Backbone as a printed PyTorch tensor [residue, N CA C, xyz], in Angstrom:
tensor([[[-110.8920,    2.2070,   14.1850],
         [-111.0070,    2.1320,   12.8090],
         [-112.3370,    1.7460,   12.2650]],

        [[-112.6250,    2.1400,   11.1200],
         [-113.8580,    1.7920,   10.4550],
         [-113.4560,    0.9520,    9.1880]],

        [[-113.2820,   -0.2630,    9.3360],
         [-112.7280,   -1.1470,    8.3040],
         [-113.6190,   -2.3730,    8.0540]],

        [[-113.4040,   -2.9960,    6.9600],
         [-113.9830,   -4.3180,    6.7170],
         [-112.9270,   -5.3880,    6.9970]],

        [[-113.3610,   -6.4860,    7.5710],
         [-112.4540,   -7.6230,    7.9300],
         [-112.9200,   -8.8390,    7.2560]],

        [[-111.9520,   -9.7620,    6.9790],
         [-112.2530,  -11.0230,    6.4140],
         [-113.0700,  -11.9200,    7.4680]],

        [[-114.0010,  -12.6350,    6.9980],
         [-114.7020,  -13.5910,    7.7990],
         [-114.4680,  -15.0330,    7.3490]],

        [[-113.4060,  -15.2060,    6.5440],
         [-113.0320,  -16.4960,    6.0550],
         [-112.4380,  -17.3090,    7.1830]],

        [[-112.8770,  -18.5750,    7.3330],
         [-112.3670,  -19.4570,    8.3040],
         [-112.5910,  -18.9460,    9.7210]],

        [[-113.7170,  -18.2480,    9.9820],
         [-114.0880,  -17.7500,   11.2460],
         [-115.4110,  -18.4090,   11.6150]],

        [[-115.4750,  -18.9610,   12.7930],
         [-116.7900,  -19.5340,   13.3390],
         [-117.7880,  -18.4620,   13.5070]],

        [[-119.0520,  -18.7260,   13.3660],
         [-120.0870,  -17.7000,   13.4300],
         [-120.7050,  -17.4910,   14.8200]],

        [[-120.3110,  -18.2260,   15.8330],
         [-120.8140,  -18.0780,   17.1640],
         [-119.7420,  -18.3480,   18.1650]],

        [[-120.0610,  -17.9990,   19.3720],
         [-119.1020,  -18.3200,   20.5210],
         [-119.1470,  -19.6960,   20.8570]],

        [[-120.1930,  -20.4460,   20.6360],
         [-120.2790,  -21.9160,   20.9410],
         [-120.0980,  -22.1440,   22.4760]],

        [[-120.6670,  -21.2740,   23.2450],
         [-120.6100,  -21.4420,   24.7300],
         [-119.2500,  -21.2910,   25.3160]],

        [[-118.3640,  -20.4690,   24.6330],
         [-116.9830,  -20.2940,   25.1770],
         [-116.0850,  -21.3490,   24.8350]],

        [[-116.4790,  -22.3360,   23.9680],
         [-115.6410,  -23.4940,   23.6830],
         [-114.5270,  -23.1780,   22.7330]],

        [[-114.4610,  -22.0080,   22.1850],
         [-113.4400,  -21.7500,   21.1710],
         [-112.4030,  -20.6360,   21.7100]],

        [[-111.9840,  -20.7920,   22.9470],
         [-111.0310,  -19.8700,   23.5310],
         [-109.6300,  -19.9090,   22.9140]],

        [[-109.3940,  -21.0090,   22.2870],
         [-108.1540,  -21.1510,   21.4440],
         [-108.4060,  -22.0240,   20.2350]],

        [[-107.5910,  -21.9210,   19.2610],
         [-107.8390,  -22.6440,   17.9900],
         [-107.8490,  -24.1270,   18.0940]],

        [[-107.3360,  -24.7370,   19.1050],
         [-107.3000,  -26.2030,   19.2640],
         [-108.7280,  -26.6810,   19.5890]],

        [[-109.5870,  -25.7980,   20.0290],
         [-110.9670,  -26.2030,   20.4270],
         [-111.9650,  -25.8480,   19.4320]],

        [[-111.5790,  -25.1750,   18.3070],
         [-112.6130,  -24.7490,   17.3540],
         [-113.1270,  -25.9730,   16.5940]],

        [[-114.3930,  -25.9230,   16.1850],
         [-115.0180,  -27.0050,   15.4610],
         [-114.6830,  -26.8850,   13.9720]],

        [[-114.0300,  -25.8560,   13.5470],
         [-113.6830,  -25.6000,   12.1680],
         [-112.3100,  -26.2560,   11.9050]],

        [[-112.2380,  -26.9940,   10.8030],
         [-111.0050,  -27.5710,   10.4070],
         [-110.2930,  -26.6680,    9.3900]],

        [[-109.1840,  -26.0110,    9.8210],
         [-108.4890,  -25.1590,    8.8810],
         [-107.7220,  -25.9140,    7.9160]],

        [[-107.8730,  -25.5630,    6.6290],
         [-107.1320,  -26.3110,    5.5550],
         [-105.6350,  -26.0720,    5.5970]],

        [[-104.8450,  -27.1180,    5.4170],
         [-103.4860,  -26.9580,    5.2580],
         [-103.1230,  -26.5700,    3.7970]],

        [[-103.8120,  -27.2690,    2.8720],
         [-103.6830,  -26.9510,    1.5090],
         [-105.0170,  -27.2910,    0.8620]],

        [[-105.4940,  -26.4810,   -0.0570],
         [-106.7630,  -26.7630,   -0.7860],
         [-106.6280,  -27.4220,   -2.0940]],

        [[-107.5350,  -28.2830,   -2.4700],
         [-107.4830,  -28.8950,   -3.7580],
         [-107.4620,  -27.8700,   -4.9230]],

        [[-108.2100,  -26.8020,   -4.7570],
         [-108.1920,  -25.7520,   -5.8070],
         [-106.7700,  -25.1590,   -5.9370]],

        [[-106.0800,  -25.0160,   -4.8630],
         [-104.6350,  -24.5740,   -4.8920],
         [-103.8200,  -25.5240,   -5.6990]],

        [[-103.9580,  -26.8290,   -5.4040],
         [-103.1610,  -27.8800,   -6.1400],
         [-103.5360,  -27.8020,   -7.6210]],

        [[-104.8030,  -27.6960,   -7.9560],
         [-105.1830,  -27.7080,   -9.3410],
         [-104.5710,  -26.4560,  -10.1220]],

        [[-104.6260,  -25.2980,   -9.3760],
         [-104.0550,  -24.1130,  -10.0410],
         [-102.5530,  -24.1330,  -10.1890]],

        [[-101.9240,  -24.7920,   -9.1550],
         [-100.4830,  -24.9640,   -9.2820],
         [-100.1430,  -25.8370,  -10.4940]],

        [[-100.9350,  -26.9480,  -10.6620],
         [-100.7520,  -27.8110,  -11.7970],
         [-100.9580,  -27.1420,  -13.0780]],

        [[-102.0070,  -26.3780,  -13.1410],
         [-102.2640,  -25.5670,  -14.3100],
         [-101.1370,  -24.6330,  -14.6900]],

        [[-100.6290,  -23.9940,  -13.6440],
         [ -99.4450,  -23.1030,  -13.9050],
         [ -98.2010,  -23.9550,  -14.4520]],

        [[ -98.0230,  -25.0880,  -13.8820],
         [ -96.8740,  -25.9620,  -14.3540],
         [ -97.1030,  -26.3830,  -15.8100]],

        [[ -98.3170,  -26.8350,  -16.1710],
         [ -98.5990,  -27.2070,  -17.5460],
         [ -98.4230,  -25.9500,  -18.4140]],

        [[ -98.8870,  -24.8410,  -18.0280],
         [ -98.7470,  -23.6440,  -18.8920],
         [ -97.2310,  -23.3020,  -19.1740]],

        [[ -96.5040,  -23.3300,  -18.0610],
         [ -95.0540,  -23.0990,  -18.1920],
         [ -94.3420,  -24.0850,  -19.0620]],

        [[ -94.8680,  -25.2660,  -19.1620],
         [ -94.3500,  -26.3080,  -20.0260],
         [ -94.8470,  -26.2990,  -21.4180]],

        [[ -95.7760,  -25.3180,  -21.7050],
         [ -96.2880,  -25.2010,  -23.0480],
         [ -97.5190,  -26.1550,  -23.3160]],

        [[ -98.0990,  -26.7350,  -22.3230],
         [ -99.2040,  -27.6360,  -22.4900],
         [-100.4910,  -26.8490,  -22.1920]],

        [[-100.8750,  -25.9130,  -23.0950],
         [-101.9770,  -25.0270,  -22.8430],
         [-103.2940,  -25.7960,  -22.5800]],

        [[-103.5620,  -26.8060,  -23.3950],
         [-104.8620,  -27.5470,  -23.3290],
         [-104.9280,  -28.1850,  -21.9300]],

        [[-103.9420,  -28.7760,  -21.3420],
         [-103.9620,  -29.3710,  -20.0520],
         [-104.1110,  -28.3140,  -18.9790]],

        [[-103.5880,  -27.1530,  -19.1550],
         [-103.6460,  -26.0510,  -18.2000],
         [-105.1240,  -25.5780,  -18.1560]],

        [[-105.7910,  -25.4780,  -19.3510],
         [-107.1480,  -25.0730,  -19.4200],
         [-108.0540,  -26.0730,  -18.6570]],

        [[-107.7740,  -27.3160,  -18.8550],
         [-108.6220,  -28.3890,  -18.1890],
         [-108.4870,  -28.2230,  -16.6400]],

        [[-107.3070,  -27.9520,  -16.1260],
         [-107.1810,  -27.8690,  -14.6800],
         [-107.8360,  -26.6570,  -14.1200]],

        [[-107.8190,  -25.4840,  -14.8190],
         [-108.4230,  -24.2850,  -14.3890],
         [-109.9630,  -24.5010,  -14.4140]],

        [[-110.3830,  -25.1460,  -15.4340],
         [-111.8350,  -25.3650,  -15.6220],
         [-112.3830,  -26.2870,  -14.5160]],

        [[-111.5470,  -27.1760,  -13.9760],
         [-111.9920,  -27.9510,  -12.8120],
         [-112.2850,  -27.1010,  -11.6060]],

        [[-111.5190,  -26.0550,  -11.4310],
         [-111.7480,  -25.1180,  -10.3320],
         [-113.0270,  -24.2850,  -10.5690]],

        [[-113.0710,  -23.8730,  -11.8210],
         [-114.2820,  -22.9970,  -12.1750],
         [-115.5970,  -23.7770,  -12.1860]],

        [[-115.5830,  -25.0480,  -12.4510],
         [-116.7940,  -25.7960,  -12.6390],
         [-117.4400,  -26.4080,  -11.3910]],

        [[-116.8020,  -26.1810,  -10.1930],
         [-117.3070,  -26.6900,   -8.9730],
         [-118.7480,  -26.2030,   -8.8020]],

        [[-119.5680,  -27.0110,   -8.1640],
         [-120.9280,  -26.6620,   -7.9200],
         [-121.0470,  -25.3530,   -7.1240]],

        [[-120.1620,  -25.1650,   -6.2050],
         [-120.2160,  -24.0060,   -5.3650],
         [-119.9640,  -22.6230,   -6.0460]],

        [[-119.1950,  -22.6590,   -7.1710],
         [-118.9210,  -21.4480,   -7.9150],
         [-119.6070,  -21.4100,   -9.3040]],

        [[-119.6370,  -22.5670,   -9.9740],
         [-120.3070,  -22.7080,  -11.2780],
         [-120.0450,  -21.5820,  -12.2390]],

        [[-118.8280,  -21.3820,  -12.4950],
         [-118.4040,  -20.3650,  -13.5120],
         [-118.1900,  -21.0490,  -14.8460]],

        [[-118.3780,  -20.2670,  -15.9160],
         [-118.1410,  -20.9300,  -17.2650],
         [-116.6780,  -21.2220,  -17.4580]],

        [[-116.4020,  -22.3180,  -18.2010],
         [-115.0290,  -22.7220,  -18.3910],
         [-114.3100,  -21.9030,  -19.3930]],

        [[-113.0190,  -21.8460,  -19.3450],
         [-112.2520,  -21.1840,  -20.3580],
         [-112.3850,  -21.9890,  -21.6700]],

        [[-112.3440,  -21.2230,  -22.7720],
         [-112.5670,  -21.7700,  -24.1430],
         [-113.8330,  -22.4960,  -24.2900]],

        [[-114.9090,  -22.0220,  -23.6140],
         [-116.1750,  -22.7120,  -23.6970],
         [-117.2230,  -21.9970,  -24.5600]],

        [[-116.7590,  -21.1740,  -25.4410],
         [-117.7030,  -20.5210,  -26.3670],
         [-117.5350,  -19.0100,  -26.4800]],

        [[-117.8810,  -18.3380,  -25.4170],
         [-117.8430,  -16.8870,  -25.4810],
         [-116.4580,  -16.3300,  -25.7220]],

        [[-116.3270,  -15.2850,  -26.4800],
         [-115.1080,  -14.6910,  -26.8960],
         [-114.2880,  -14.2550,  -25.6610]],

        [[-114.9090,  -13.7650,  -24.6570],
         [-114.0990,  -13.2920,  -23.4650],
         [-113.5770,  -14.4490,  -22.6020]],

        [[-113.9590,  -15.6630,  -22.9310],
         [-113.4150,  -16.8800,  -22.2270],
         [-112.3140,  -17.5640,  -23.0240]],

        [[-112.0020,  -17.0080,  -24.2320],
         [-110.9100,  -17.6390,  -25.0990],
         [-109.5660,  -17.4040,  -24.5580]],

        [[-108.8070,  -18.4820,  -24.4470],
         [-107.3930,  -18.4330,  -24.1340],
         [-106.6950,  -19.2180,  -25.2020]],

        [[-105.6760,  -18.4820,  -25.8870],
         [-105.0150,  -19.0750,  -27.0460],
         [-103.4530,  -19.0250,  -26.8990]],

        [[-103.0150,  -18.2980,  -25.9150],
         [-101.4720,  -18.2200,  -25.8190],
         [-101.1120,  -18.4320,  -24.3020]],

        [[ -99.8270,  -18.7280,  -24.1620],
         [ -99.2490,  -18.9730,  -22.8970],
         [ -99.3450,  -17.8040,  -22.0120]],

        [[ -99.2010,  -16.5990,  -22.5820],
         [ -99.2670,  -15.2990,  -21.7950],
         [-100.6600,  -15.0890,  -21.2450]],

        [[-101.6230,  -15.3460,  -22.1430],
         [-103.1170,  -15.1510,  -21.7380],
         [-103.4300,  -16.0920,  -20.6400]],

        [[-102.9660,  -17.3470,  -20.7580],
         [-103.2810,  -18.4010,  -19.7120],
         [-102.5600,  -18.0040,  -18.4380]],

        [[-101.3250,  -17.4830,  -18.4910],
         [-100.6920,  -17.0710,  -17.1980],
         [-101.5060,  -16.0070,  -16.5210]],

        [[-101.9590,  -15.0680,  -17.2780],
         [-102.8960,  -14.0330,  -16.7560],
         [-104.0910,  -14.5290,  -16.1070]],

        [[-104.7400,  -15.4720,  -16.8210],
         [-105.9910,  -16.0560,  -16.2730],
         [-105.7050,  -16.8370,  -14.9550]],

        [[-104.5620,  -17.5980,  -14.8570],
         [-104.2280,  -18.3520,  -13.6520],
         [-103.9310,  -17.3670,  -12.5740]],

        [[-103.2470,  -16.2500,  -12.8620],
         [-102.9340,  -15.2850,  -11.8030],
         [-104.2090,  -14.7450,  -11.2630]],

        [[-105.1990,  -14.3900,  -12.0780],
         [-106.4310,  -13.8580,  -11.7030],
         [-107.2450,  -14.8820,  -10.8570]],

        [[-107.2680,  -16.1470,  -11.3430],
         [-108.0000,  -17.2080,  -10.6400],
         [-107.4260,  -17.4220,   -9.2980]],

        [[-106.1560,  -17.4100,   -9.1530],
         [-105.4810,  -17.6470,   -7.8620],
         [-105.8550,  -16.4700,   -6.8510]],

        [[-105.8840,  -15.2460,   -7.3560],
         [-106.1480,  -14.0660,   -6.5570],
         [-107.5540,  -14.1910,   -6.0650]],

        [[-108.4740,  -14.6300,   -6.8620],
         [-109.8820,  -14.6600,   -6.4160],
         [-110.2130,  -15.9020,   -5.6080]],

        [[-109.8000,  -17.0910,   -6.1040],
         [-110.0710,  -18.3070,   -5.3880],
         [-109.3650,  -18.4280,   -4.0470]],

        [[-108.1750,  -17.9220,   -3.8500],
         [-107.3980,  -18.1430,   -2.6540],
         [-107.3710,  -16.8180,   -1.8900]],

        [[-108.2710,  -15.8500,   -2.0560],
         [-108.2370,  -14.6140,   -1.3370],
         [-108.3000,  -14.8230,    0.1600]],

        [[-107.4660,  -14.0660,    0.8510],
         [-107.4790,  -14.1040,    2.3000],
         [-106.9300,  -15.3970,    2.9310]],

        [[-106.1450,  -16.1210,    2.1230],
         [-105.5750,  -17.4160,    2.6470],
         [-104.0500,  -17.3070,    2.8670]],

        [[-103.5110,  -16.1410,    2.6080],
         [-102.1030,  -15.9900,    2.8970],
         [-101.1730,  -16.5110,    1.7860]],

        [[-101.6440,  -16.6270,    0.6690],
         [-100.7810,  -17.1200,   -0.4840],
         [-100.3480,  -16.1200,   -1.4790]],

        [[-101.0100,  -14.9820,   -1.5090],
         [-100.8720,  -14.0140,   -2.5190],
         [ -99.4690,  -13.4170,   -2.6060]],

        [[ -98.8310,  -13.0960,   -1.5270],
         [ -97.4920,  -12.4830,   -1.5350],
         [ -96.5070,  -13.4430,   -2.1030]],

        [[ -96.5650,  -14.6610,   -1.6890],
         [ -95.6650,  -15.7540,   -2.3020],
         [ -95.9230,  -15.9300,   -3.7400]],

        [[ -97.1630,  -15.8200,   -4.2040],
         [ -97.4710,  -16.0180,   -5.6300],
         [ -96.8110,  -14.7850,   -6.3570]],

        [[ -97.1040,  -13.5850,   -5.9070],
         [ -96.4820,  -12.3830,   -6.5390],
         [ -94.9950,  -12.4300,   -6.6260]],

        [[ -94.3100,  -12.8940,   -5.6080],
         [ -92.8790,  -12.9980,   -5.6820],
         [ -92.3870,  -14.0250,   -6.6440]],

        [[ -93.1060,  -15.1290,   -6.7120],
         [ -92.7700,  -16.2020,   -7.5980],
         [ -92.9570,  -15.8030,   -9.0820]],

        [[ -93.8870,  -14.8520,   -9.3030],
         [ -94.1000,  -14.4260,  -10.7560],
         [ -93.1810,  -13.2590,  -11.1740]],

        [[ -92.3770,  -12.8500,  -10.2490],
         [ -91.3930,  -11.7810,  -10.5680],
         [ -91.7290,  -10.3770,  -10.1360]],

        [[ -90.6010,   -9.6150,  -10.1120],
         [ -90.6640,   -8.2790,   -9.6400],
         [ -91.6650,   -7.3910,  -10.3930]],

        [[ -91.6940,   -7.5050,  -11.7470],
         [ -92.5020,   -6.5970,  -12.4850],
         [ -93.9870,   -6.8480,  -12.1820]],

        [[ -94.4200,   -8.0940,  -12.0640],
         [ -95.8070,   -8.3930,  -11.8140],
         [ -96.1420,   -8.0890,  -10.3820]],

        [[ -95.2580,   -8.3790,   -9.4100],
         [ -95.4440,   -8.1000,   -7.9740],
         [ -95.5770,   -6.6140,   -7.7580]],

        [[ -94.6080,   -5.8140,   -8.3000],
         [ -94.6740,   -4.4090,   -8.0110],
         [ -95.9180,   -3.7670,   -8.6240]],

        [[ -96.3390,   -4.1850,   -9.8240],
         [ -97.5320,   -3.6010,  -10.4680],
         [ -98.7540,   -4.0220,   -9.6310]],

        [[ -98.8590,   -5.2480,   -9.2490],
         [-100.0590,   -5.6690,   -8.4290],
         [-100.1710,   -4.9080,   -7.1920]],

        [[ -99.0600,   -4.6790,   -6.5040],
         [ -99.0620,   -4.0380,   -5.2190],
         [ -99.3450,   -2.5130,   -5.3870]],

        [[ -98.7510,   -1.9220,   -6.4700],
         [ -98.9130,   -0.4560,   -6.7470],
         [-100.3180,   -0.1800,   -7.1830]],

        [[-101.0650,   -1.1280,   -7.7450],
         [-102.4430,   -0.9080,   -8.1270],
         [-103.2900,   -0.6610,   -6.9140]],

        [[-102.9360,   -1.3460,   -5.8210],
         [-103.7790,   -1.2900,   -4.5780],
         [-103.5500,    0.0620,   -3.9420]],

        [[-102.3740,    0.7340,   -4.1290],
         [-102.1280,    2.0660,   -3.5930],
         [-102.1370,    2.0590,   -2.0800]],

        [[-102.9460,    3.0500,   -1.5640],
         [-103.0070,    3.1680,   -0.0350],
         [-104.1970,    2.2470,    0.4690]],

        [[-104.0520,    1.7400,    1.6790],
         [-105.0640,    1.1110,    2.3250],
         [-106.0180,    2.1740,    2.8930]],

        [[-107.2620,    2.0030,    2.6670],
         [-108.2260,    2.9810,    3.1440],
         [-109.3510,    2.3800,    3.9320]],

        [[-109.9360,    3.1240,    4.8170],
         [-111.1110,    2.6180,    5.5930],
         [-112.3930,    2.8470,    4.7640]],

        [[-113.5550,    2.5960,    5.3050],
         [-114.7590,    2.6770,    4.5600],
         [-115.1610,    4.1070,    4.2610]],

        [[-114.4940,    5.1130,    4.9040],
         [-114.7230,    6.5010,    4.6010],
         [-113.6860,    7.0780,    3.5800]],

        [[-112.7890,    6.2230,    3.1580],
         [-111.7510,    6.7250,    2.2030],
         [-110.5860,    7.3450,    2.8610]],

        [[-110.4370,    7.2900,    4.1660],
         [-109.2890,    7.7600,    4.8870],
         [-108.1150,    6.8490,    4.7340]],

        [[-106.9600,    7.3770,    4.3620],
         [-105.7680,    6.5550,    4.1180],
         [-105.2790,    5.9870,    5.4700]],

        [[-104.9990,    4.7100,    5.5800],
         [-104.5100,    4.0880,    6.7190],
         [-103.0490,    3.7440,    6.6470]],

        [[-102.5910,    3.3890,    5.3900],
         [-101.1750,    3.0230,    5.1650],
         [-100.9480,    3.0840,    3.6260]],

        [[ -99.6480,    3.0990,    3.2680],
         [ -99.3300,    3.0500,    1.8210],
         [ -98.5910,    1.8020,    1.5470]],

        [[ -98.9090,    1.0950,    0.4520],
         [ -98.2200,   -0.1760,    0.1210],
         [ -96.9370,    0.2320,   -0.7340]],

        [[ -95.9130,   -0.5020,   -0.4540],
         [ -94.7040,   -0.3450,   -1.1460],
         [ -93.9990,   -1.6670,   -1.3910]],

        [[ -93.4550,   -1.8420,   -2.6100],
         [ -92.7250,   -3.0700,   -2.8840],
         [ -91.4870,   -2.7870,   -3.6310]],

        [[ -90.3680,   -3.1870,   -3.1490],
         [ -89.0840,   -2.9000,   -3.7200],
         [ -88.3700,   -4.1970,   -4.0890]],

        [[ -87.2960,   -3.9970,   -4.8690],
         [ -86.5550,   -5.2040,   -5.2830],
         [ -86.0530,   -6.0760,   -4.1480]],

        [[ -85.8020,   -5.4460,   -3.0320],
         [ -85.3420,   -6.2440,   -1.8350],
         [ -86.3850,   -7.1890,   -1.3020]],

        [[ -87.6480,   -6.8510,   -1.5670],
         [ -88.7330,   -7.6960,   -1.0970],
         [ -88.8960,   -9.0440,   -1.7850]],

        [[ -88.0770,   -9.1670,   -2.8720],
         [ -88.1430,  -10.4460,   -3.6390],
         [ -87.4710,  -11.5950,   -2.8090]],

        [[ -86.4700,  -11.2620,   -1.9720],
         [ -85.8290,  -12.2860,   -1.0970],
         [ -85.8270,  -11.7520,    0.3230]],

        [[ -86.0730,  -12.6600,    1.2800],
         [ -85.9080,  -12.3640,    2.6550],
         [ -84.4630,  -12.2430,    3.0990]],

        [[ -84.1500,  -11.6280,    4.1300],
         [ -82.7540,  -11.5510,    4.6170],
         [ -82.3330,  -12.9390,    5.0470]],

        [[ -81.0530,  -13.2820,    4.9670],
         [ -80.5050,  -14.5610,    5.5270],
         [ -80.3190,  -14.2070,    7.0610]],

        [[ -80.9690,  -15.0290,    7.8680],
         [ -80.8180,  -14.8100,    9.3490],
         [ -79.3530,  -14.7310,    9.8200]],

        [[ -79.0300,  -13.8420,   10.7160],
         [ -77.6930,  -13.6630,   11.2250],
         [ -77.1830,  -15.0080,   11.7740]],

        [[ -77.9850,  -15.7240,   12.4570],
         [ -77.4740,  -16.9700,   13.0650],
         [ -77.0270,  -17.9640,   12.0000]],

        [[ -77.7090,  -17.9060,   10.8190],
         [ -77.2050,  -18.8210,    9.7410],
         [ -75.9520,  -18.3550,    9.1310]],

        [[ -75.7040,  -17.0600,    9.0890],
         [ -74.4740,  -16.5000,    8.5530],
         [ -73.3590,  -16.8960,    9.5490]],

        [[ -73.5880,  -16.8330,   10.8100],
         [ -72.6110,  -17.2420,   11.9070],
         [ -72.3250,  -18.6870,   11.7990]],

        [[ -73.2570,  -19.5130,   11.4610],
         [ -73.0600,  -21.0130,   11.4520],
         [ -72.2390,  -21.5060,   10.2300]],

        [[ -72.3820,  -20.6330,    9.1230],
         [ -71.8690,  -21.1070,    7.8650],
         [ -70.7590,  -20.0820,    7.4300]],

        [[ -69.5180,  -20.4420,    7.4920],
         [ -68.4660,  -19.5870,    7.1980],
         [ -68.4870,  -19.1520,    5.7400]],

        [[ -69.0180,  -19.8820,    4.8160],
         [ -69.0970,  -19.5500,    3.4570],
         [ -70.0110,  -18.3550,    3.2130]],

        [[ -70.9580,  -18.0730,    4.1930],
         [ -71.8400,  -16.8920,    4.0930],
         [ -71.3390,  -15.6130,    4.6950]],

        [[ -70.1340,  -15.7200,    5.2610],
         [ -69.5990,  -14.4980,    5.9420],
         [ -69.5410,  -13.3410,    4.9520]],

        [[ -70.0490,  -12.2150,    5.3350],
         [ -70.0660,  -11.0120,    4.4880],
         [ -71.0510,  -11.0760,    3.3780]],

        [[ -71.9300,  -12.0960,    3.3220],
         [ -72.9430,  -12.1640,    2.2990],
         [ -74.3190,  -11.9880,    2.9260]],

        [[ -75.1150,  -11.3080,    2.1190],
         [ -76.5170,  -11.1320,    2.5680],
         [ -77.2980,  -10.8480,    1.2610]],

        [[ -78.6220,  -11.1260,    1.2160],
         [ -79.4160,  -10.9160,    0.0670],
         [ -79.4230,   -9.3970,   -0.1280]],

        [[ -79.5700,   -9.0080,   -1.4050],
         [ -79.5170,   -7.6120,   -1.8340],
         [ -80.5380,   -6.7640,   -1.0810]],

        [[ -80.1690,   -5.5790,   -0.5940],
         [ -81.0430,   -4.7200,    0.0970],
         [ -81.1600,   -4.8850,    1.5530]],

        [[ -80.5710,   -6.0120,    2.0610],
         [ -80.6240,   -6.3400,    3.4980],
         [ -79.2770,   -6.1500,    4.1460]]])
């Protein structure tokens, strides 16, 4: 394959063979990032109708020295956020960019609902290599909103007999 790969959370050298497994790596993998917590709080404030507090939390993420992005509602018209729907869109975009490659996107999309998830995944279309050759096609259906109930759990709980999440 001729593809690009993520280098996020990857050490830059062999370190004399000392990183043969993850328990020996000098890199501390984050369990949860502060930016993730702030964006979750902003999402909660926005859902509760507290737009001003949501803007403050998103701006904390954007104002860090390492990114130094202009804050929402800080002057320029393209930074203006005046409605709950606009703020939800900004939070979704901020999570997609800030937390890229960290394994949170699919859970975020499912949490935001089928319409948003299917649109976001459909926009990506086919996965292609650097020459434009299709490697795979992305597909998201209603059944992807819930995982199947494991058979062992159905066997353990008689109330679940004959029940399974839709599409499974």
